[in-house]
Amino acid sequence: MKIAPVVLAGGRPGVFEKITGGLPKTYVKIGGKRLFQYAADALLSLFGRVYVVAPRPVGGGYTYVEERGEGIEGALASAEAYLGSESHVMFTYGDVYVESSAYRALVEATASMGADGAVLAVPRRITKGYGVLEARVGGLLAKVGGEGQWIFGGVALLPRDVVKKVASAALYEVLNEAAQLRKIAVVPWSGVWHDVNYPEDLLQLLEYTAPTYTRISSKARVSPTAVLEGPVVVEDGAEIDHYAVVKGPVYIGSGAFIGAHTLIRNYTDIEDEALVGSSAEVSHSLLCEKATIGRASYISYSVVGPEAVVEPNTVTMSVLREGRDRLEPVEVRGRKFYKLGALIEARTRIPAGSVLPPGRGFV
């Protein structure tokens, strides 16, 4: 079995246009990498090569395939034209974050069960874009559709001829046909799996991509009076000024600046060349490339788009009166809260002294 690994990283930005402009949501940068690169790097490590269907190359040592057509079907058709003599294709959605061992599990299940392919199944209620999987005795796919607790996890290992059919028919139609004619294993997965359908999903993703170790670049400048409690990653050219406190897990990208007396709290991601002014506080938030947070501002459970400017003394309120389906509650001293701050669009400016209500800018 010779496998061609493919990451589907294209598509329209949809509600993520506020952050990515005209690029797909898979181009959101988090933890110093584009979202799709987490899947691409895992497959590259496993197979030694990977095809990425995307509108624009951004490095990484992958083979980029120009995106043509619409949807999953169009993306797979684009990839198919580039592949060699591989007998199987493993494809994954670029907006799904999953532990790398999930990809290996599909290969092992296919081999051990003597199956023709495999699909990843995750225990979730019905989620937008992901069909329910029904398995028959022996763990083989019976059909996609109906009701159940296991949905398609956006990762599949399929014979080449099955993938070719996807170019002219809907994915789930092809899977249903394959379930009747071929042996397709259903691989239950209870490890980390997270799909990014809406901008608020990035806040949960911060917890999965957060550093698990401390690494401070020798090319970073960290004041001797600053306090860093790990795990914290500080990249080349970043600067942390006097008396700043960073309580990990926190990621600080290349060229970022953390002002004096600033508090950076857990699950904060500060991307390349972003700036946080003096005496500000940032908690559980994503600051995209070249974003600016003015002095004495408070940013919590928020996403600040690339090149956005938040002027001084701005406050994001983040405690919701009612929960939202896609949010996990936060427990504080035995009480549960649902938190969602502000989504601040790329290249916008928030006036000084603004108080942004919970959920501002999110759908």
Short mmCIF file of C-alpha atoms in Angstrom, two decimals:
data_model
loop_
_atom_site.label_atom_id
_atom_site.label_comp_id
_atom_site.label_asym_id
_atom_site.label_seq_id
_atom_site.Cartn_x
_atom_site.Cartn_y
_atom_site.Cartn_z
CA MET A 1 0.00 0.00 0.00
CA LYS A 2 1.62 3.21 -1.19
CA ILE A 3 -0.03 6.29 0.30
CA ALA A 4 -0.22 9.87 -0.97
CA PRO A 5 -0.94 12.24 1.96
CA VAL A 6 -3.06 15.28 1.03
CA VAL A 7 -4.12 18.30 3.10
CA LEU A 8 -7.16 20.20 1.87
CA ALA A 9 -6.28 23.77 2.87
CA GLY A 10 -8.37 25.80 0.45
CA GLY A 11 -11.93 27.07 0.39
CA ARG A 12 -13.58 30.42 0.91
CA PRO A 13 -12.88 32.43 4.07
CA GLY A 14 -16.54 32.86 5.01
CA VAL A 15 -16.85 34.39 8.49
CA PHE A 16 -13.05 34.28 8.81
CA GLU A 17 -12.73 37.05 6.24
CA LYS A 18 -12.55 39.44 9.20
CA ILE A 19 -9.21 37.84 10.06
CA THR A 20 -7.76 36.40 6.85
CA GLY A 21 -9.12 38.74 4.19
CA GLY A 22 -9.51 36.73 0.99
CA LEU A 23 -7.52 33.72 2.18
CA PRO A 24 -9.13 30.53 3.58
CA LYS A 25 -9.54 30.13 7.34
CA THR A 26 -6.75 27.55 7.24
CA TYR A 27 -4.32 30.47 6.87
CA VAL A 28 -4.97 31.79 10.37
CA LYS A 29 -1.65 31.77 12.17
CA ILE A 30 -1.55 30.25 15.64
CA GLY A 31 1.50 29.11 17.58
CA GLY A 32 3.72 30.43 14.81
CA LYS A 33 2.14 28.18 12.15
CA ARG A 34 -0.77 28.37 9.75
CA LEU A 35 -3.66 26.18 10.87
CA PHE A 36 -3.27 23.73 7.99
CA GLN A 37 0.43 23.31 8.76
CA TYR A 38 -0.31 21.28 11.89
CA ALA A 39 -1.79 18.54 9.68
CA ALA A 40 0.81 19.02 6.93
CA ASP A 41 3.74 18.72 9.33
CA ALA A 42 2.30 15.59 10.95
CA LEU A 43 1.82 13.90 7.57
CA LEU A 44 5.24 15.06 6.34
CA SER A 45 6.83 13.46 9.38
CA LEU A 46 4.89 10.23 8.88
CA PHE A 47 5.27 9.81 5.11
CA GLY A 48 8.24 12.01 4.18
CA ARG A 49 6.14 14.05 1.76
CA VAL A 50 2.77 15.76 1.65
CA TYR A 51 0.58 17.48 -0.94
CA VAL A 52 -1.20 20.67 0.14
CA VAL A 53 -4.14 21.94 -1.91
CA ALA A 54 -4.13 25.68 -1.25
CA PRO A 55 -4.37 29.03 -3.07
CA ARG A 56 -0.96 30.32 -1.95
CA PRO A 57 2.32 28.62 -0.95
CA VAL A 58 3.74 29.69 2.44
CA GLY A 59 6.78 27.42 2.71
CA GLY A 60 7.15 24.36 4.90
CA GLY A 61 8.70 21.88 2.48
CA TYR A 62 5.35 20.70 1.10
CA THR A 63 4.28 20.08 -2.49
CA TYR A 64 1.66 22.73 -3.15
CA VAL A 65 -1.21 22.01 -5.50
CA GLU A 66 -3.17 24.85 -7.06
CA GLU A 67 -6.77 24.81 -5.85
CA ARG A 68 -9.31 24.40 -8.63
CA GLY A 69 -13.04 23.88 -8.42
CA GLU A 70 -15.26 24.13 -5.37
CA GLY A 71 -15.39 22.29 -2.08
CA ILE A 72 -13.82 19.04 -0.96
CA GLU A 73 -14.58 17.41 -4.28
CA GLY A 74 -12.80 20.10 -6.29
CA ALA A 75 -9.80 20.02 -3.96
CA LEU A 76 -9.41 16.25 -4.25
CA ALA A 77 -9.74 16.48 -8.02
CA SER A 78 -6.94 19.08 -8.04
CA ALA A 79 -4.69 16.83 -5.98
CA GLU A 80 -5.45 13.77 -8.07
CA ALA A 81 -3.88 15.38 -11.14
CA TYR A 82 -0.55 15.75 -9.29
CA LEU A 83 -0.25 12.31 -7.73
CA GLY A 84 2.02 9.55 -8.98
CA SER A 85 1.48 5.79 -8.77
CA GLU A 86 0.20 5.71 -5.18
CA SER A 87 -2.51 3.12 -4.56
CA HIS A 88 -4.18 5.05 -1.71
CA VAL A 89 -4.79 8.64 -0.68
CA MET A 90 -4.92 9.84 2.91
CA PHE A 91 -6.62 13.21 3.00
CA THR A 92 -7.39 15.50 5.89
CA TYR A 93 -9.28 18.75 6.23
CA GLY A 94 -6.90 21.63 6.83
CA ASP A 95 -9.22 23.20 9.41
CA VAL A 96 -9.16 20.12 11.67
CA TYR A 97 -6.62 19.87 14.47
CA VAL A 98 -5.98 16.29 15.53
CA GLU A 99 -3.14 14.50 17.27
CA SER A 100 -0.66 13.06 14.79
CA SER A 101 -1.21 9.52 16.07
CA ALA A 102 -4.69 9.62 14.52
CA TYR A 103 -3.17 9.41 11.03
CA ARG A 104 -1.09 6.41 12.02
CA ALA A 105 -4.20 4.78 13.52
CA LEU A 106 -5.92 4.79 10.10
CA VAL A 107 -2.98 3.05 8.46
CA GLU A 108 -2.72 0.45 11.21
CA ALA A 109 -6.47 -0.25 11.22
CA THR A 110 -6.52 -0.72 7.45
CA ALA A 111 -3.65 -3.22 7.63
CA SER A 112 -4.78 -5.13 10.71
CA MET A 113 -8.41 -5.50 9.55
CA GLY A 114 -7.49 -6.38 5.98
CA ALA A 115 -9.61 -3.42 4.87
CA ASP A 116 -9.42 -1.36 1.70
CA GLY A 117 -9.35 1.92 3.61
CA ALA A 118 -10.46 3.67 6.79
CA VAL A 119 -12.25 6.76 8.07
CA LEU A 120 -11.75 8.57 11.36
CA ALA A 121 -14.76 8.66 13.70
CA VAL A 122 -14.98 11.10 16.61
CA PRO A 123 -17.58 11.11 19.40
CA ARG A 124 -19.51 14.31 18.79
CA ARG A 125 -23.04 15.40 18.23
CA ILE A 126 -23.83 16.43 14.67
CA THR A 127 -21.43 19.21 13.65
CA LYS A 128 -21.71 21.45 10.60
CA GLY A 129 -20.07 19.74 7.62
CA TYR A 130 -19.48 16.38 9.30
CA GLY A 131 -21.79 13.42 8.63
CA VAL A 132 -22.74 10.74 11.14
CA LEU A 133 -20.96 7.41 10.64
CA GLU A 134 -22.77 4.12 11.08
CA ALA A 135 -20.68 0.95 11.45
CA ARG A 136 -21.74 -2.63 11.02
CA VAL A 137 -20.51 -5.66 12.94
CA GLY A 138 -16.76 -5.98 12.64
CA GLY A 139 -16.13 -2.22 12.66
CA LEU A 140 -16.65 -1.63 8.95
CA LEU A 141 -18.50 1.37 7.52
CA ALA A 142 -22.19 0.75 6.86
CA LYS A 143 -23.18 4.24 5.74
CA VAL A 144 -22.81 7.96 6.27
CA GLY A 145 -26.00 9.58 7.49
CA GLY A 146 -28.75 9.08 10.02
CA GLU A 147 -28.37 9.66 13.73
CA GLY A 148 -25.63 8.64 16.11
CA GLN A 149 -22.82 9.69 18.42
CA TRP A 150 -19.92 9.29 16.00
CA ILE A 151 -19.24 11.72 13.17
CA PHE A 152 -16.74 11.72 10.32
CA GLY A 153 -13.58 13.34 11.64
CA GLY A 154 -12.39 14.89 8.38
CA VAL A 155 -9.60 12.32 7.88
CA ALA A 156 -9.78 9.31 5.57
CA LEU A 157 -7.52 6.74 3.93
CA LEU A 158 -9.15 5.56 0.70
CA PRO A 159 -8.19 3.55 -2.39
CA ARG A 160 -7.17 5.71 -5.34
CA ASP A 161 -10.12 4.66 -7.48
CA VAL A 162 -12.55 5.72 -4.75
CA VAL A 163 -10.91 9.14 -4.51
CA LYS A 164 -11.17 9.58 -8.27
CA LYS A 165 -14.94 9.18 -8.02
CA VAL A 166 -15.12 12.06 -5.55
CA ALA A 167 -14.20 14.41 -8.38
CA SER A 168 -17.60 13.84 -9.99
CA ALA A 169 -19.81 13.09 -6.97
CA ALA A 170 -20.32 14.28 -3.40
CA LEU A 171 -17.90 12.83 -0.85
CA TYR A 172 -20.55 11.18 1.30
CA GLU A 173 -22.26 9.65 -1.72
CA VAL A 174 -18.95 8.07 -2.73
CA LEU A 175 -18.34 6.82 0.82
CA ASN A 176 -21.80 5.24 0.92
CA GLU A 177 -21.12 3.47 -2.36
CA ALA A 178 -17.71 2.34 -1.14
CA ALA A 179 -19.27 1.01 2.08
CA GLN A 180 -21.37 -1.41 0.01
CA LEU A 181 -18.63 -2.56 -2.34
CA ARG A 182 -15.43 -2.30 -0.29
CA LYS A 183 -14.21 -2.84 3.25
CA ILE A 184 -13.80 0.59 4.85
CA ALA A 185 -12.80 0.48 8.51
CA VAL A 186 -14.29 2.92 11.01
CA VAL A 187 -11.59 4.01 13.42
CA PRO A 188 -12.97 5.46 16.68
CA TRP A 189 -10.87 8.33 17.99
CA SER A 190 -11.17 9.70 21.51
CA GLY A 191 -7.97 11.76 21.53
CA VAL A 192 -7.67 15.47 20.78
CA TRP A 193 -9.82 16.51 17.83
CA HIS A 194 -10.98 20.04 17.13
CA ASP A 195 -12.57 21.55 14.05
CA VAL A 196 -12.42 25.27 13.36
CA ASN A 197 -15.74 26.34 11.86
CA TYR A 198 -16.13 29.70 13.57
CA PRO A 199 -13.66 32.29 14.91
CA GLU A 200 -14.56 31.45 18.52
CA ASP A 201 -13.21 27.93 17.86
CA LEU A 202 -9.75 29.52 17.80
CA LEU A 203 -10.01 30.18 21.54
CA GLN A 204 -10.37 26.48 22.32
CA LEU A 205 -7.62 25.71 19.81
CA LEU A 206 -5.24 27.87 21.85
CA GLU A 207 -5.35 25.21 24.56
CA TYR A 208 -4.24 22.48 22.13
CA THR A 209 -1.48 24.41 20.36
CA ALA A 210 -0.09 26.03 23.51
CA PRO A 211 3.57 25.29 24.36
CA THR A 212 4.28 22.31 26.60
CA TYR A 213 7.88 23.36 27.26
CA THR A 214 9.89 26.54 27.75
CA ARG A 215 12.19 27.79 24.99
CA ILE A 216 13.62 31.30 24.90
CA SER A 217 15.55 32.20 21.77
CA SER A 218 19.08 33.44 22.26
CA LYS A 219 18.10 36.22 19.84
CA ALA A 220 15.25 37.43 22.06
CA ARG A 221 15.66 40.25 24.60
CA VAL A 222 14.17 39.49 28.02
CA SER A 223 14.65 42.02 30.79
CA PRO A 224 16.28 40.62 33.94
CA THR A 225 13.36 42.04 35.93
CA ALA A 226 10.73 40.23 33.85
CA VAL A 227 9.13 37.10 35.31
CA LEU A 228 8.41 34.09 33.07
CA GLU A 229 6.57 31.10 34.48
CA GLY A 230 6.55 28.27 31.96
CA PRO A 231 5.80 26.80 29.66
CA VAL A 232 6.67 29.84 27.54
CA VAL A 233 8.11 30.03 24.02
CA VAL A 234 9.81 33.28 22.98
CA GLU A 235 10.96 33.47 19.35
CA ASP A 236 13.81 35.37 17.66
CA GLY A 237 13.78 39.14 17.98
CA ALA A 238 10.99 39.27 20.56
CA GLU A 239 11.42 41.71 23.45
CA ILE A 240 9.97 41.54 26.96
CA ASP A 241 10.41 44.77 28.87
CA HIS A 242 11.02 45.49 32.57
CA TYR A 243 8.77 43.96 35.23
CA ALA A 244 6.51 42.20 32.70
CA VAL A 245 4.98 38.96 33.97
CA VAL A 246 4.31 36.06 31.58
CA LYS A 247 2.40 33.12 33.08
CA GLY A 248 2.34 30.21 30.64
CA PRO A 249 1.45 28.44 28.61
CA VAL A 250 2.16 31.41 26.33
CA TYR A 251 3.59 31.77 22.81
CA ILE A 252 5.42 34.97 21.82
CA GLY A 253 6.35 35.20 18.13
CA SER A 254 9.28 36.70 16.26
CA GLY A 255 9.73 40.43 16.71
CA ALA A 256 6.85 40.76 19.19
CA PHE A 257 7.09 43.34 21.99
CA ILE A 258 5.75 43.06 25.54
CA GLY A 259 5.75 46.37 27.41
CA ALA A 260 6.86 47.14 30.95
CA HIS A 261 4.63 46.03 33.85
CA THR A 262 2.42 44.04 31.46
CA LEU A 263 0.71 40.79 32.52
CA ILE A 264 0.39 38.03 29.91
CA ARG A 265 -1.70 35.16 31.21
CA ASN A 266 -2.24 31.52 30.22
CA TYR A 267 -3.26 30.41 26.73
CA THR A 268 -2.27 33.68 25.12
CA ASP A 269 -0.73 33.60 21.65
CA ILE A 270 1.13 36.72 20.49
CA GLU A 271 2.12 36.34 16.87
CA ASP A 272 4.99 37.88 14.89
CA GLU A 273 5.60 41.62 15.40
CA ALA A 274 2.53 42.10 17.58
CA LEU A 275 2.89 44.74 20.29
CA VAL A 276 1.43 44.88 23.80
CA GLY A 277 1.80 48.26 25.52
CA SER A 278 2.89 48.87 29.09
CA SER A 279 0.65 47.91 32.03
CA ALA A 280 -1.76 45.98 29.77
CA GLU A 281 -3.22 42.57 30.60
CA VAL A 282 -3.92 39.87 28.05
CA SER A 283 -5.51 36.51 28.87
CA HIS A 284 -6.52 33.50 26.75
CA SER A 285 -6.42 35.47 23.50
CA LEU A 286 -4.94 35.36 20.01
CA LEU A 287 -3.11 38.48 18.85
CA CYS A 288 -2.43 38.05 15.14
CA GLU A 289 0.58 39.36 13.25
CA LYS A 290 1.38 43.07 13.78
CA ALA A 291 -1.61 43.63 16.06
CA THR A 292 -1.20 46.44 18.60
CA ILE A 293 -2.65 46.55 22.10
CA GLY A 294 -2.43 49.99 23.72
CA ARG A 295 -1.16 50.57 27.25
CA ALA A 296 -3.37 49.76 30.23
CA SER A 297 -5.82 47.77 28.09
CA TYR A 298 -7.47 44.52 29.19
CA ILE A 299 -7.92 41.84 26.50
CA SER A 300 -9.59 38.56 27.48
CA TYR A 301 -10.88 35.60 25.45
CA SER A 302 -10.50 37.63 22.28
CA VAL A 303 -9.12 37.41 18.75
CA VAL A 304 -7.33 40.52 17.47
CA GLY A 305 -6.81 40.42 13.71
CA PRO A 306 -3.60 41.21 11.82
CA GLU A 307 -2.52 44.88 11.95
CA ALA A 308 -5.50 45.83 14.12
CA VAL A 309 -4.90 48.64 16.61
CA VAL A 310 -6.52 48.66 20.04
CA GLU A 311 -5.89 52.08 21.53
CA PRO A 312 -5.02 52.59 25.23
CA ASN A 313 -7.37 51.83 28.13
CA THR A 314 -9.64 49.53 26.12
CA VAL A 315 -11.50 46.79 27.99
CA THR A 316 -13.01 43.61 26.54
CA MET A 317 -15.79 42.22 28.72
CA SER A 318 -15.88 38.44 28.42
CA VAL A 319 -18.43 36.83 30.77
CA LEU A 320 -21.57 35.85 28.86
CA ARG A 321 -24.98 35.85 30.49
CA GLU A 322 -25.87 32.69 28.58
CA GLY A 323 -23.72 29.86 27.25
CA ARG A 324 -23.05 29.15 23.59
CA ASP A 325 -23.10 25.71 22.01
CA ARG A 326 -19.53 25.83 20.72
CA LEU A 327 -17.96 27.12 23.94
CA GLU A 328 -16.61 25.05 26.79
CA PRO A 329 -17.40 26.45 30.26
CA VAL A 330 -14.61 27.82 32.42
CA GLU A 331 -14.64 26.74 36.06
CA VAL A 332 -13.57 29.32 38.66
CA ARG A 333 -13.72 28.31 42.32
CA GLY A 334 -16.46 25.79 41.72
CA ARG A 335 -18.57 28.05 39.50
CA LYS A 336 -18.88 27.66 35.72
CA PHE A 337 -18.78 30.60 33.35
CA TYR A 338 -19.00 30.95 29.57
CA LYS A 339 -16.43 33.42 28.33
CA LEU A 340 -16.16 35.16 24.97
CA GLY A 341 -14.51 38.53 24.49
CA ALA A 342 -14.18 40.46 21.24
CA LEU A 343 -13.32 39.65 17.64
CA ILE A 344 -11.46 42.68 16.30
CA GLU A 345 -11.16 42.70 12.53
CA ALA A 346 -7.86 42.94 10.70
CA ARG A 347 -6.55 46.47 10.15
CA THR A 348 -9.30 48.14 12.19
CA ARG A 349 -8.81 50.63 15.02
CA ILE A 350 -10.61 50.56 18.37
CA PRO A 351 -10.76 54.04 19.98
CA ALA A 352 -9.07 54.68 23.31
CA GLY A 353 -11.19 54.01 26.37
CA SER A 354 -13.61 51.67 24.58
CA VAL A 355 -15.51 49.04 26.56
CA LEU A 356 -16.39 46.14 24.24
CA PRO A 357 -19.33 43.92 25.31
CA PRO A 358 -19.00 40.11 25.51
CA GLY A 359 -19.12 38.41 22.12
CA ARG A 360 -18.61 41.63 20.19
CA GLY A 361 -17.77 40.88 16.53
CA PHE A 362 -18.36 37.11 16.76
CA VAL A 363 -21.24 35.53 14.85
#
